[in-house]
CSV table of C-alpha atoms in Angstrom, one decimal:
chain,number,residue,atom,x,y,z
F,546,MET,CA,13.3,11.5,-19.1
F,547,ASN,CA,14.1,8.3,-17.2
F,548,PRO,CA,11.3,6.4,-15.6
F,549,THR,CA,10.9,6.4,-11.9
F,550,PRO,CA,12.5,2.8,-10.7
F,551,PHE,CA,10.0,0.3,-9.6
F,552,GLY,CA,11.5,-0.1,-6.1
F,553,THR,CA,11.4,3.3,-5.6
F,554,ARG,CA,7.7,3.7,-6.1
F,555,LEU,CA,6.8,0.7,-4.5
F,556,ARG,CA,9.0,2.4,-1.2
F,557,ALA,CA,6.8,5.1,-1.2
F,558,ALA,CA,3.3,3.1,-2.0
F,559,MET,CA,4.6,0.8,1.4
F,560,ASP,CA,5.0,3.7,3.2
F,561,ALA,CA,1.4,5.4,2.2
F,562,HIS,CA,-0.6,2.5,2.7
F,563,GLY,CA,1.3,-0.4,4.9
F,564,PRO,CA,3.2,-3.4,3.2
F,565,LEU,CA,0.4,-5.3,1.8
F,566,CYS,CA,0.4,-6.6,-1.5
F,567,VAL,CA,-3.1,-8.1,-1.9
F,568,GLY,CA,-3.9,-11.1,-4.4
F,569,ILE,CA,-6.7,-11.6,-7.3
F,570,ASP,CA,-6.8,-15.2,-7.2
F,571,PRO,CA,-10.7,-16.5,-8.8
F,572,HIS,CA,-10.1,-19.7,-8.3
F,573,GLN,CA,-13.9,-21.5,-8.4
F,574,GLN,CA,-14.1,-22.2,-4.8
F,575,LEU,CA,-13.8,-19.0,-3.9
F,576,VAL,CA,-15.9,-17.2,-6.8
F,577,GLU,CA,-18.4,-19.7,-5.8
F,578,SER,CA,-18.1,-18.2,-2.0
F,579,TRP,CA,-19.2,-15.4,-3.2
F,580,GLY,CA,-22.4,-16.7,-4.5
F,581,LEU,CA,-21.1,-16.1,-7.9
F,582,PRO,CA,-21.3,-18.8,-11.0
F,583,TYR,CA,-17.7,-20.0,-11.8
F,584,THR,CA,-17.9,-18.5,-15.4
F,585,LEU,CA,-16.4,-15.8,-17.4
F,586,ALA,CA,-18.9,-13.7,-16.0
F,587,GLY,CA,-18.5,-14.4,-12.6
F,588,VAL,CA,-14.8,-14.1,-12.7
F,589,GLU,CA,-15.7,-11.1,-13.9
F,590,ARG,CA,-18.2,-9.4,-11.2
F,591,PHE,CA,-15.3,-10.8,-8.8
F,592,ALA,CA,-12.2,-9.4,-10.4
F,593,MET,CA,-13.8,-5.7,-10.8
F,594,THR,CA,-15.2,-6.0,-7.5
F,595,CYS,CA,-12.1,-6.2,-6.1
F,596,VAL,CA,-10.3,-3.6,-7.7
F,597,GLU,CA,-13.1,-1.1,-6.9
F,598,ALA,CA,-12.2,-2.5,-3.5
F,599,PHE,CA,-8.4,-2.1,-3.4
F,600,GLY,CA,-7.8,0.7,-6.0
F,601,GLY,CA,-6.2,3.7,-4.2
F,602,GLN,CA,-6.1,1.8,-0.8
F,603,VAL,CA,-3.1,-0.9,-0.5
F,604,ALA,CA,0.1,-0.7,-1.6
F,605,CYS,CA,-0.1,-2.9,-4.7
F,606,VAL,CA,-2.1,-5.9,-5.8
F,607,LYS,CA,-1.1,-9.3,-7.0
F,608,PRO,CA,-3.4,-10.5,-10.2
F,609,GLN,CA,-2.4,-14.4,-10.7
F,610,SER,CA,-2.6,-14.6,-14.0
F,611,ALA,CA,-3.7,-18.4,-14.4
F,612,PHE,CA,-7.4,-17.9,-12.9
F,613,PHE,CA,-7.5,-15.1,-15.9
F,614,GLU,CA,-5.9,-17.4,-19.0
F,615,VAL,CA,-8.4,-20.4,-17.8
F,616,PHE,CA,-11.0,-18.8,-20.0
F,617,GLY,CA,-8.6,-17.8,-22.9
F,618,SER,CA,-8.3,-14.7,-24.7
F,619,ARG,CA,-11.7,-13.5,-22.9
F,620,GLY,CA,-10.3,-14.3,-19.8
F,621,VAL,CA,-7.0,-12.4,-20.4
F,622,ALA,CA,-9.1,-9.2,-21.7
F,623,LEU,CA,-10.5,-9.1,-18.4
F,624,LEU,CA,-7.1,-9.3,-16.7
F,625,GLU,CA,-6.1,-6.4,-18.9
F,626,ARG,CA,-9.1,-4.4,-17.1
F,627,VAL,CA,-8.5,-5.3,-14.0
F,628,GLN,CA,-4.7,-4.1,-14.8
F,629,SER,CA,-6.3,-1.2,-16.3
F,630,GLY,CA,-8.3,-0.3,-13.5
F,631,LEU,CA,-6.0,-0.5,-11.2
F,632,ARG,CA,-3.8,1.5,-13.0
F,633,GLN,CA,-6.2,4.5,-13.2
F,634,ALA,CA,-6.7,4.0,-9.1
F,635,GLY,CA,-2.8,4.7,-8.9
F,636,THR,CA,-2.3,1.6,-7.7
F,637,LEU,CA,0.7,-0.8,-8.4
F,638,THR,CA,0.2,-4.1,-9.9
F,639,ILE,CA,2.5,-7.4,-9.7
F,640,LEU,CA,1.3,-9.9,-12.1
F,641,ASP,CA,2.0,-13.4,-11.1
F,642,VAL,CA,2.8,-15.1,-13.9
F,643,LYS,CA,6.0,-17.2,-12.7
F,644,ARG,CA,7.6,-17.2,-16.4
F,645,GLY,CA,11.6,-18.6,-17.1
F,646,ASP,CA,13.3,-19.2,-19.9
F,647,ILE,CA,15.7,-18.8,-22.4
F,648,GLY,CA,17.2,-16.2,-24.9
F,649,SER,CA,15.0,-15.0,-27.4
F,650,THR,CA,11.8,-16.7,-25.8
F,651,MET,CA,12.6,-15.0,-22.3
F,652,THR,CA,13.3,-11.6,-24.3
F,653,ALA,CA,9.6,-12.1,-25.8
F,654,TYR,CA,8.1,-12.9,-22.0
F,655,ALA,CA,9.9,-9.7,-21.2
F,656,GLU,CA,7.8,-7.4,-23.9
F,657,ALA,CA,4.9,-9.4,-23.5
F,658,PHE,CA,4.7,-8.3,-20.0
F,659,LEU,CA,6.9,-5.1,-19.6
F,660,GLY,CA,8.1,-3.9,-23.1
F,661,LYS,CA,7.6,0.0,-23.0
F,662,ASP,CA,5.5,0.1,-25.6
F,663,ARG,CA,2.3,-2.1,-23.8
F,664,SER,CA,-0.6,0.2,-22.8
F,665,ASP,CA,-1.7,-2.4,-20.5
F,666,ALA,CA,2.1,-3.5,-19.2
F,667,VAL,CA,2.0,-4.0,-15.2
F,668,ASP,CA,4.6,-2.5,-12.8
F,669,ALA,CA,6.1,-5.9,-12.0
F,670,ILE,CA,5.8,-9.5,-12.7
F,671,THR,CA,7.2,-12.6,-11.2
F,672,VAL,CA,9.8,-15.0,-12.8
F,673,SER,CA,11.1,-18.6,-11.8
F,674,PRO,CA,15.2,-18.6,-12.3
F,675,TYR,CA,15.4,-22.7,-12.3
F,676,LEU,CA,17.4,-22.2,-15.7
F,677,GLY,CA,19.6,-20.3,-13.8
F,678,TYR,CA,19.6,-16.8,-12.7
F,679,GLY,CA,21.5,-15.6,-16.0
F,680,SER,CA,18.7,-16.7,-17.9
F,681,LEU,CA,16.2,-13.8,-16.6
F,682,ARG,CA,18.6,-11.3,-18.3
F,683,PRO,CA,16.2,-9.9,-20.5
F,684,ALA,CA,13.2,-9.3,-18.3
F,685,LEU,CA,15.8,-8.1,-16.0
F,686,ASP,CA,17.0,-5.5,-18.4
F,687,LEU,CA,14.2,-4.6,-19.7
F,688,ALA,CA,12.3,-4.0,-16.4
F,689,ALA,CA,15.4,-1.9,-15.3
F,690,ALA,CA,15.2,0.3,-18.5
F,691,THR,CA,11.3,0.7,-18.4
F,692,GLY,CA,11.1,1.4,-14.7
F,693,ARG,CA,9.5,-1.9,-13.8
F,694,GLY,CA,10.4,-4.7,-11.4
F,695,VAL,CA,10.8,-8.2,-11.0
F,696,PHE,CA,10.2,-10.5,-8.5
F,697,VAL,CA,12.3,-13.9,-8.3
F,698,LEU,CA,10.9,-17.0,-6.9
F,699,ALA,CA,13.8,-18.1,-4.1
F,700,LEU,CA,12.3,-19.6,-1.1
F,701,THR,CA,8.9,-20.9,-1.5
F,702,SER,CA,6.5,-22.9,0.8
F,703,ASN,CA,5.7,-25.5,-1.1
F,704,PRO,CA,7.1,-28.7,0.5
F,705,GLU,CA,8.4,-29.8,-3.1
F,706,GLY,CA,10.4,-26.3,-3.0
F,707,ALA,CA,12.9,-27.2,-1.2
F,708,SER,CA,14.3,-30.4,-2.9
F,709,VAL,CA,15.6,-27.7,-5.4
F,710,GLN,CA,16.1,-24.8,-3.4
F,711,HIS,CA,18.1,-26.2,-0.5
F,712,ALA,CA,20.3,-28.0,-2.7
F,713,ARG,CA,23.9,-27.1,-2.9
F,714,GLY,CA,26.3,-26.8,-5.7
F,715,ALA,CA,30.1,-27.6,-6.1
F,716,GLY,CA,31.1,-24.2,-4.2
F,717,GLY,CA,28.8,-25.3,-1.6
F,718,ARG,CA,26.0,-22.1,-2.2
F,719,SER,CA,22.6,-23.3,-2.1
F,720,VAL,CA,20.5,-22.8,-5.3
F,721,ALA,CA,18.7,-20.2,-3.3
F,722,GLY,CA,21.8,-18.6,-2.3
F,723,GLU,CA,22.7,-18.2,-6.1
F,724,VAL,CA,19.3,-16.3,-6.4
F,725,VAL,CA,19.9,-14.2,-3.5
F,726,ALA,CA,23.6,-13.0,-4.7
F,727,GLY,CA,22.2,-12.7,-8.1
F,728,ALA,CA,19.5,-10.4,-6.9
F,729,ALA,CA,21.9,-8.5,-4.7
F,730,ALA,CA,24.3,-7.8,-7.7
F,731,ASP,CA,21.7,-6.3,-9.8
F,732,ASN,CA,20.6,-3.8,-7.1
F,733,ALA,CA,23.7,-2.9,-5.9
F,734,ALA,CA,23.6,0.7,-7.5
F,735,ALA,CA,20.2,1.5,-5.9
F,736,ARG,CA,21.7,-0.3,-2.3
F,737,GLU,CA,24.3,1.9,-2.8
F,738,SER,CA,22.3,5.2,-3.1
F,739,GLY,CA,20.0,4.7,-0.4
F,740,ARG,CA,17.1,3.3,-2.5
F,741,LEU,CA,15.1,0.0,-2.6
F,742,GLY,CA,16.2,-1.6,-5.3
F,743,SER,CA,13.8,-3.3,-7.6
F,744,VAL,CA,14.8,-6.7,-8.4
F,745,GLY,CA,12.8,-8.3,-5.4
F,746,LEU,CA,12.6,-11.9,-4.4
F,747,VAL,CA,9.3,-13.9,-3.7
F,748,VAL,CA,9.9,-15.6,0.0
F,749,GLY,CA,7.1,-17.8,1.6
F,750,ALA,CA,6.3,-16.5,5.3
F,751,THR,CA,6.3,-19.9,6.3
F,752,VAL,CA,9.6,-21.0,5.5
F,753,GLY,CA,10.6,-21.3,9.3
F,754,THR,CA,14.2,-21.3,9.7
F,755,ALA,CA,14.9,-21.8,6.3
F,756,VAL,CA,16.9,-18.2,5.5
F,757,ARG,CA,18.7,-18.8,8.4
F,758,ASP,CA,19.9,-22.5,7.7
F,759,LEU,CA,20.9,-21.9,4.2
F,760,GLY,CA,23.0,-18.7,5.4
F,761,LEU,CA,20.8,-16.7,3.2
F,762,ASP,CA,21.5,-12.3,3.6
F,763,LEU,CA,18.0,-10.8,2.7
F,764,THR,CA,18.7,-7.4,4.2
F,765,SER,CA,22.0,-6.9,2.0
F,766,MET,CA,20.2,-8.1,-1.2
F,767,GLY,CA,18.5,-4.6,-1.4
F,768,GLY,CA,15.2,-5.7,-2.9
F,769,PRO,CA,11.6,-6.3,-1.7
F,770,LEU,CA,10.7,-9.5,-0.7
F,771,LEU,CA,7.5,-10.5,-1.5
F,772,ALA,CA,5.9,-12.8,1.0
F,773,PRO,CA,3.1,-15.0,0.2
F,774,GLY,CA,1.2,-17.2,2.8
F,775,VAL,CA,0.2,-14.5,5.3
F,776,GLY,CA,-3.3,-15.2,7.1
F,777,ALA,CA,-5.2,-18.3,5.6
F,778,GLN,CA,-2.1,-19.7,4.4
F,779,GLY,CA,-0.9,-19.7,8.2
F,780,GLY,CA,1.9,-16.9,8.5
F,781,THR,CA,1.6,-14.4,11.3
F,782,ALA,CA,3.4,-12.0,12.8
F,783,GLU,CA,5.9,-14.6,14.9
F,784,SER,CA,5.9,-16.5,11.2
F,785,LEU,CA,7.3,-13.4,9.6
F,786,ARG,CA,9.6,-12.1,12.5
F,787,GLN,CA,11.2,-15.4,12.3
F,788,VAL,CA,11.8,-15.9,8.6
F,789,PHE,CA,13.2,-12.3,7.6
F,790,GLY,CA,14.8,-11.0,10.9
F,791,GLU,CA,16.4,-7.9,10.3
F,792,ALA,CA,15.2,-7.7,7.1
F,793,LEU,CA,11.5,-7.2,8.1
F,794,PRO,CA,11.0,-3.5,6.8
F,795,GLN,CA,12.0,-4.9,3.1
F,796,VAL,CA,8.9,-7.3,3.1
F,797,LEU,CA,5.8,-6.7,1.1
F,798,ALA,CA,3.1,-9.1,2.8
F,799,SER,CA,1.1,-10.7,0.2
F,800,SER,CA,-2.2,-12.0,1.7
F,801,SER,CA,-5.0,-13.6,-0.6
F,802,ARG,CA,-7.4,-15.8,0.6
F,803,GLU,CA,-7.8,-14.0,4.1
F,804,VAL,CA,-8.6,-10.8,2.2
F,805,LEU,CA,-10.7,-12.2,-0.3
F,806,SER,CA,-12.8,-13.9,2.3
F,807,ALA,CA,-14.4,-10.9,3.5
F,808,GLY,CA,-16.2,-9.9,-0.3
F,809,PRO,CA,-18.0,-10.0,-1.9
F,810,ASP,CA,-19.3,-6.3,-0.3
F,811,VAL,CA,-17.0,-3.9,-1.4
F,812,PRO,CA,-17.0,-1.6,2.0
F,813,VAL,CA,-16.4,-5.1,4.1
F,814,LEU,CA,-13.6,-6.0,1.5
F,815,ARG,CA,-12.1,-2.4,1.6
F,816,GLU,CA,-11.6,-2.6,5.3
F,817,ALA,CA,-10.5,-6.1,5.5
F,818,ALA,CA,-7.8,-4.7,3.3
F,819,ARG,CA,-6.9,-1.7,5.4
F,820,ARG,CA,-6.8,-3.3,8.3
F,821,THR,CA,-4.2,-6.1,7.2
F,822,GLY,CA,-2.0,-3.5,5.8
F,823,ARG,CA,-2.1,-1.3,9.3
F,824,GLN,CA,-1.3,-4.7,10.9
F,825,MET,CA,1.8,-4.9,8.6
F,826,ARG,CA,2.9,-1.7,9.1
F,827,ALA,CA,2.5,-2.3,13.1
F,828,LEU,CA,4.7,-5.1,12.6
F,829,VAL,CA,7.2,-3.4,10.8
F,830,ALA,CA,7.2,-0.7,13.2
F,831,LEU,CA,7.7,-2.8,16.2
F,832,SER,CA,10.4,-3.9,14.8
F,833,GLY,CA,12.6,-1.2,14.4
């Protein structure tokens, strides 16, 4: 039996809980703001508190792999526990790893995170296309075969990103435009059948008029749009409208610091996530 595509599962989760993805980003300042030591034990307490608060409450959760990897093999083992706990709660996970390479190396990355035999495999990962969109093919194909998803970096909010993403090639299309076109092609079958595709894009909530300036058609891309930067990083309802326009129903808003700053009390943290999810749902409803 073919697995249910990630885009279909994500659409159902967004409809049920609101279009919000909450990050688990246990960096030192945030962990210590909870009154915890910045040690593996402190990060474990932080991360598992998040699992308890968010599991079954939001559309999906996005752990940042780097903040676990910094503790070596024990940190990676903790990340696997986080993924397992969220899976048991029925909550989708997007692992923020931003992997990108070529050939056999990209194939190995894909198997590491998306392989069908991985007991700890996540529902989706973030990937970097700056060796060419086609270099991602091993991850794109494996994700499709196993019912998982990928989110490809397209327009990021960091100041350095524009120098690469806005650059135009010989044909006049921007690098970001090439990424959008690649995702649209991979989502074509899902789009034609009225489903949300499983190849998403990462487009920052604070990129301003870049989508319009570059002539990007995010609506026809047909997949989810992961929008980091909502809340503490400056993304507002108005900025989301400006950035995404008619593509707003495809947006999965991502908030980390804004929600996590409500910790460490589980009920308060849970309510912060629910409240933000309701706000995102209302924003999309107003746009319709």
